[in-house]
Amino acid sequence: MEEQRADLLTPALAARYAATFDRDVRATGPQGIHWCLNTPEAPTQELGPDGHPIRADHADLPRRMWASSEMEFHAPIAVGARVERTSRTVDTSEKDGRTGRLLFVTIAHDIRANGVPAISEKQSVVYRAALPKTAAPPPPPPALAAGTWTWERIVDPQPPLLLRYSALTFNSHRIHYDLPYAREEEDYPGLVVHGPLMASLLLDLADRHLGPDALARFAFRGVSPAFAGTPLRLLGRREGQELTMAIATTEGGLIMQASATLR
């Protein structure tokens, strides 16, 4: 089954995105802005207790997380472009994890801007059951592997950044803005930083060092959650046409792994 959506990269959205990341507006949207287009638009009355749209197909696994993505950038998306996205589920698999049964769903997105192929992406979403209140706390992040990083930027993800990104992506998941809910219902110590927000920060890091639209391929995988008010180290190094990137806590805990290929 395919889902098709269409949207516009308006000057207003481009300006709000640039303001969120403390950048200047350009004639083309930065790599990663496609996550703010063709967003889910369920009516408010169709949202579940967690703020996500209710899904009957995974009702027994109400918790969901965007775990990873891999994408190819074919062409930039110009401000003002009509952006069409075709999405389809290409794989489902189940695994037993620390928190019980996990359902992995892979969704392929083909994105065109003004009729021209712009991005091909495969996105992995993980569904799991709600944990009981007596569940053990999550383990600490694994240690970041030793290595030399040529790029480093410290970002402190405060609640206004999370709120702005939720607004850009029309994401009403309460773990990103409702602190009592995040703590009392999903047992997080604080507001959770969006996975695609962190991936966008890595894309922005590459943009700051290499210029716009420098990447042909980008892939990321979330390793551990990050929380508002906990500074993050954005890291990168270049080896020829390949980039190795990561996000870590200032104490050295690994939050996200990523890789990229230059054009």
Short mmCIF file of C-alpha atoms in Angstrom, two decimals:
data_model
loop_
_atom_site.label_atom_id
_atom_site.label_comp_id
_atom_site.label_asym_id
_atom_site.label_seq_id
_atom_site.Cartn_x
_atom_site.Cartn_y
_atom_site.Cartn_z
CA MET A 1 0.00 0.00 0.00
CA GLU A 2 1.32 3.42 -0.98
CA GLU A 3 0.66 6.79 0.58
CA GLN A 4 1.10 9.92 -1.47
CA ARG A 5 1.38 13.44 -0.12
CA ALA A 6 2.18 16.85 -1.56
CA ASP A 7 3.46 19.99 0.14
CA LEU A 8 5.23 23.27 -0.58
CA LEU A 9 8.57 24.40 0.79
CA THR A 10 7.30 27.89 1.50
CA PRO A 11 9.57 30.87 2.25
CA ALA A 12 7.97 31.02 5.71
CA LEU A 13 8.89 27.40 6.51
CA ALA A 14 12.43 27.93 5.19
CA ALA A 15 12.78 31.03 7.38
CA ARG A 16 11.48 29.24 10.49
CA TYR A 17 13.82 26.30 9.87
CA ALA A 18 16.81 28.63 9.46
CA ALA A 19 15.89 30.47 12.67
CA THR A 20 15.61 27.19 14.58
CA PHE A 21 19.18 26.23 13.63
CA ASP A 22 20.62 29.78 13.86
CA ARG A 23 21.40 29.93 10.14
CA ASP A 24 20.66 32.31 7.30
CA VAL A 25 17.91 31.61 4.79
CA ARG A 26 19.08 30.36 1.39
CA ALA A 27 17.46 29.80 -1.98
CA THR A 28 17.41 26.04 -1.37
CA GLY A 29 16.34 24.27 1.78
CA PRO A 30 19.15 22.70 3.80
CA GLN A 31 19.56 18.93 3.76
CA GLY A 32 17.15 17.53 6.34
CA ILE A 33 14.36 20.05 5.77
CA HIS A 34 12.32 17.34 4.01
CA TRP A 35 11.44 15.98 7.49
CA CYS A 36 9.37 19.15 7.95
CA LEU A 37 7.33 18.52 4.80
CA ASN A 38 4.43 16.17 4.12
CA THR A 39 3.94 15.77 7.86
CA PRO A 40 1.16 13.64 9.43
CA GLU A 41 -1.94 15.78 9.90
CA ALA A 42 -4.30 13.71 12.03
CA PRO A 43 -7.09 15.73 13.67
CA THR A 44 -6.50 16.49 17.34
CA GLN A 45 -9.40 14.25 18.37
CA GLU A 46 -7.59 11.30 16.73
CA LEU A 47 -4.47 11.63 18.88
CA GLY A 48 -3.71 9.05 21.54
CA PRO A 49 -2.66 9.71 25.16
CA ASP A 50 0.96 10.06 24.06
CA GLY A 51 0.13 12.69 21.43
CA HIS A 52 0.74 10.39 18.47
CA PRO A 53 -2.06 9.61 16.00
CA ILE A 54 -3.85 6.44 17.14
CA ARG A 55 -2.89 3.37 15.08
CA ALA A 56 -5.15 0.35 15.23
CA ASP A 57 -2.57 -1.88 13.52
CA HIS A 58 -0.04 -1.61 16.38
CA ALA A 59 -2.40 -1.02 19.32
CA ASP A 60 -0.58 -3.54 21.52
CA LEU A 61 2.74 -1.73 20.96
CA PRO A 62 1.89 1.91 21.67
CA ARG A 63 5.42 3.25 22.19
CA ARG A 64 7.21 4.20 19.02
CA MET A 65 10.64 5.58 18.16
CA TRP A 66 12.30 6.70 14.94
CA ALA A 67 15.37 4.46 15.20
CA SER A 68 17.34 5.12 12.02
CA SER A 69 17.30 6.35 8.45
CA GLU A 70 19.46 6.09 5.39
CA MET A 71 19.01 8.41 2.46
CA GLU A 72 20.37 9.55 -0.85
CA PHE A 73 20.23 13.21 -1.85
CA HIS A 74 19.68 13.46 -5.60
CA ALA A 75 18.99 17.20 -5.90
CA PRO A 76 18.36 20.15 -3.55
CA ILE A 77 14.83 21.32 -2.81
CA ALA A 78 14.36 24.94 -3.86
CA VAL A 79 12.38 27.29 -1.67
CA GLY A 80 8.96 27.52 -3.30
CA ALA A 81 9.10 24.02 -4.78
CA ARG A 82 6.16 21.63 -4.79
CA VAL A 83 7.38 18.56 -2.89
CA GLU A 84 5.67 15.22 -3.50
CA ARG A 85 6.36 12.14 -1.39
CA THR A 86 5.40 8.54 -2.09
CA SER A 87 5.72 6.23 0.95
CA ARG A 88 5.36 2.48 1.30
CA THR A 89 6.17 -0.13 3.93
CA VAL A 90 8.89 -2.40 2.59
CA ASP A 91 9.69 -4.61 5.58
CA THR A 92 8.48 -5.63 9.05
CA SER A 93 10.30 -7.82 11.55
CA GLU A 94 10.01 -8.71 15.23
CA LYS A 95 12.74 -9.09 17.82
CA ASP A 96 12.93 -9.63 21.56
CA GLY A 97 14.64 -6.73 23.30
CA ARG A 98 15.43 -5.68 26.84
CA THR A 99 11.94 -4.19 27.14
CA GLY A 100 10.12 -7.13 25.51
CA ARG A 101 8.75 -7.57 22.00
CA LEU A 102 9.91 -5.05 19.42
CA LEU A 103 8.38 -4.50 15.99
CA PHE A 104 10.65 -2.93 13.37
CA VAL A 105 8.91 -1.31 10.40
CA THR A 106 10.90 -0.02 7.42
CA ILE A 107 9.27 2.66 5.29
CA ALA A 108 10.62 3.80 1.92
CA HIS A 109 10.06 7.42 0.91
CA ASP A 110 10.59 8.72 -2.61
CA ILE A 111 10.58 12.52 -2.70
CA ARG A 112 10.36 14.71 -5.79
CA ALA A 113 10.66 18.50 -5.96
CA ASN A 114 8.95 20.16 -8.92
CA GLY A 115 8.82 16.72 -10.54
CA VAL A 116 12.56 16.02 -10.17
CA PRO A 117 13.84 13.22 -7.88
CA ALA A 118 15.22 14.88 -4.75
CA ILE A 119 15.61 12.29 -1.96
CA SER A 120 15.27 8.54 -1.50
CA GLU A 121 15.00 7.47 2.14
CA LYS A 122 14.47 4.28 4.10
CA GLN A 123 13.24 4.98 7.63
CA SER A 124 13.14 2.43 10.45
CA VAL A 125 10.50 2.85 13.17
CA VAL A 126 10.44 0.68 16.30
CA TYR A 127 7.23 -0.13 18.19
CA ARG A 128 7.24 -1.56 21.72
CA ALA A 129 4.88 -2.10 24.63
CA ALA A 130 4.44 0.45 27.39
CA LEU A 131 6.74 -0.45 30.27
CA PRO A 132 5.33 -1.11 33.74
CA LYS A 133 6.08 1.43 36.45
CA THR A 134 8.35 -1.09 38.14
CA ALA A 135 10.55 -1.53 35.07
CA ALA A 136 14.29 -1.10 35.54
CA PRO A 137 15.72 2.23 34.37
CA PRO A 138 17.40 2.21 30.96
CA PRO A 139 21.12 1.48 30.92
CA PRO A 140 23.57 4.38 30.51
CA PRO A 141 24.78 5.16 26.99
CA PRO A 142 27.66 3.00 25.75
CA ALA A 143 31.04 4.68 25.62
CA LEU A 144 32.00 6.58 22.48
CA ALA A 145 34.77 4.68 20.71
CA ALA A 146 38.18 6.29 20.91
CA GLY A 147 39.14 8.29 17.84
CA THR A 148 40.22 11.65 16.52
CA TRP A 149 37.52 14.10 15.52
CA THR A 150 38.33 17.09 13.32
CA TRP A 151 34.93 18.74 13.75
CA GLU A 152 33.30 19.36 17.11
CA ARG A 153 30.43 21.58 18.14
CA ILE A 154 28.67 21.70 21.50
CA VAL A 155 24.89 22.19 21.42
CA ASP A 156 22.74 22.53 24.54
CA PRO A 157 19.24 21.36 23.49
CA GLN A 158 16.97 23.47 25.67
CA PRO A 159 13.15 23.12 25.62
CA PRO A 160 12.61 26.02 23.16
CA LEU A 161 14.68 24.17 20.52
CA LEU A 162 12.62 21.01 21.06
CA LEU A 163 9.37 22.94 20.89
CA ARG A 164 10.37 24.68 17.67
CA TYR A 165 11.34 21.39 16.03
CA SER A 166 8.07 19.79 17.15
CA ALA A 167 6.24 22.71 15.54
CA LEU A 168 8.27 22.46 12.30
CA THR A 169 7.49 18.74 11.98
CA PHE A 170 3.94 18.92 13.39
CA ASN A 171 5.03 16.33 15.96
CA SER A 172 2.73 16.21 18.98
CA HIS A 173 4.50 13.35 20.81
CA ARG A 174 4.38 14.54 24.41
CA ILE A 175 7.84 13.27 25.40
CA HIS A 176 9.29 16.30 23.58
CA TYR A 177 7.36 19.07 25.36
CA ASP A 178 5.35 17.71 28.32
CA LEU A 179 7.81 17.11 31.16
CA PRO A 180 5.33 15.55 33.65
CA TYR A 181 4.16 13.13 30.95
CA ALA A 182 7.74 12.22 29.92
CA ARG A 183 8.66 11.50 33.53
CA GLU A 184 5.51 9.94 34.91
CA GLU A 185 4.16 8.01 31.92
CA GLU A 186 7.24 7.03 29.90
CA ASP A 187 9.79 7.08 32.75
CA TYR A 188 12.28 9.40 31.08
CA PRO A 189 14.38 11.70 33.30
CA GLY A 190 13.58 14.71 31.12
CA LEU A 191 12.23 15.91 27.79
CA VAL A 192 13.50 13.68 24.99
CA VAL A 193 15.42 15.24 22.08
CA HIS A 194 13.94 14.15 18.74
CA GLY A 195 16.02 11.67 16.74
CA PRO A 196 15.59 13.60 13.47
CA LEU A 197 16.47 16.84 15.29
CA MET A 198 19.81 15.33 16.29
CA ALA A 199 20.31 13.98 12.76
CA SER A 200 19.53 17.47 11.44
CA LEU A 201 22.15 18.91 13.77
CA LEU A 202 24.70 16.54 12.23
CA LEU A 203 23.61 17.57 8.73
CA ASP A 204 23.98 21.17 9.84
CA LEU A 205 27.49 20.40 11.15
CA ALA A 206 28.47 19.07 7.72
CA ASP A 207 26.88 22.13 6.10
CA ARG A 208 28.91 24.47 8.31
CA HIS A 209 32.18 22.80 7.29
CA LEU A 210 31.50 21.77 3.68
CA GLY A 211 28.87 24.20 2.43
CA PRO A 212 25.30 23.56 1.23
CA ASP A 213 24.13 20.34 -0.42
CA ALA A 214 27.55 18.70 -0.03
CA LEU A 215 26.28 15.21 0.82
CA ALA A 216 25.17 12.52 -1.59
CA ARG A 217 24.32 10.00 1.12
CA PHE A 218 23.60 10.19 4.85
CA ALA A 219 22.64 7.52 7.37
CA PHE A 220 22.09 7.67 11.11
CA ARG A 221 21.18 5.31 13.94
CA GLY A 222 20.01 6.28 17.40
CA VAL A 223 21.93 4.51 20.16
CA SER A 224 20.68 6.16 23.37
CA PRO A 225 18.15 8.90 24.16
CA ALA A 226 19.25 12.48 24.75
CA PHE A 227 17.49 14.90 27.06
CA ALA A 228 16.83 18.62 27.11
CA GLY A 229 19.38 20.54 29.13
CA THR A 230 22.14 17.96 28.66
CA PRO A 231 24.83 19.37 26.31
CA LEU A 232 25.66 17.29 23.25
CA ARG A 233 28.96 16.98 21.38
CA LEU A 234 28.44 16.96 17.61
CA LEU A 235 31.45 15.20 16.08
CA GLY A 236 32.74 14.53 12.60
CA ARG A 237 35.80 13.58 10.59
CA ARG A 238 36.47 13.30 6.88
CA GLU A 239 38.43 10.56 5.13
CA GLY A 240 38.45 11.28 1.42
CA GLN A 241 34.84 11.35 0.28
CA GLU A 242 33.54 9.64 3.41
CA LEU A 243 32.40 11.19 6.70
CA THR A 244 32.13 9.51 10.08
CA MET A 245 29.90 11.40 12.51
CA ALA A 246 28.53 10.95 16.00
CA ILE A 247 26.70 12.66 18.84
CA ALA A 248 27.93 12.06 22.37
CA THR A 249 27.39 13.45 25.83
CA THR A 250 30.14 15.60 27.27
CA GLU A 251 30.98 12.61 29.50
CA GLY A 252 31.60 10.42 26.45
CA GLY A 253 28.33 8.46 26.20
CA LEU A 254 27.33 7.61 22.61
CA ILE A 255 23.93 8.99 21.57
CA MET A 256 23.91 8.69 17.77
CA GLN A 257 26.09 7.21 15.03
CA ALA A 258 26.09 8.52 11.46
CA SER A 259 27.97 8.28 8.21
CA ALA A 260 27.90 10.20 4.95
CA THR A 261 29.37 10.33 1.46
CA LEU A 262 30.23 13.56 -0.31
CA ARG A 263 29.07 14.33 -3.83
#
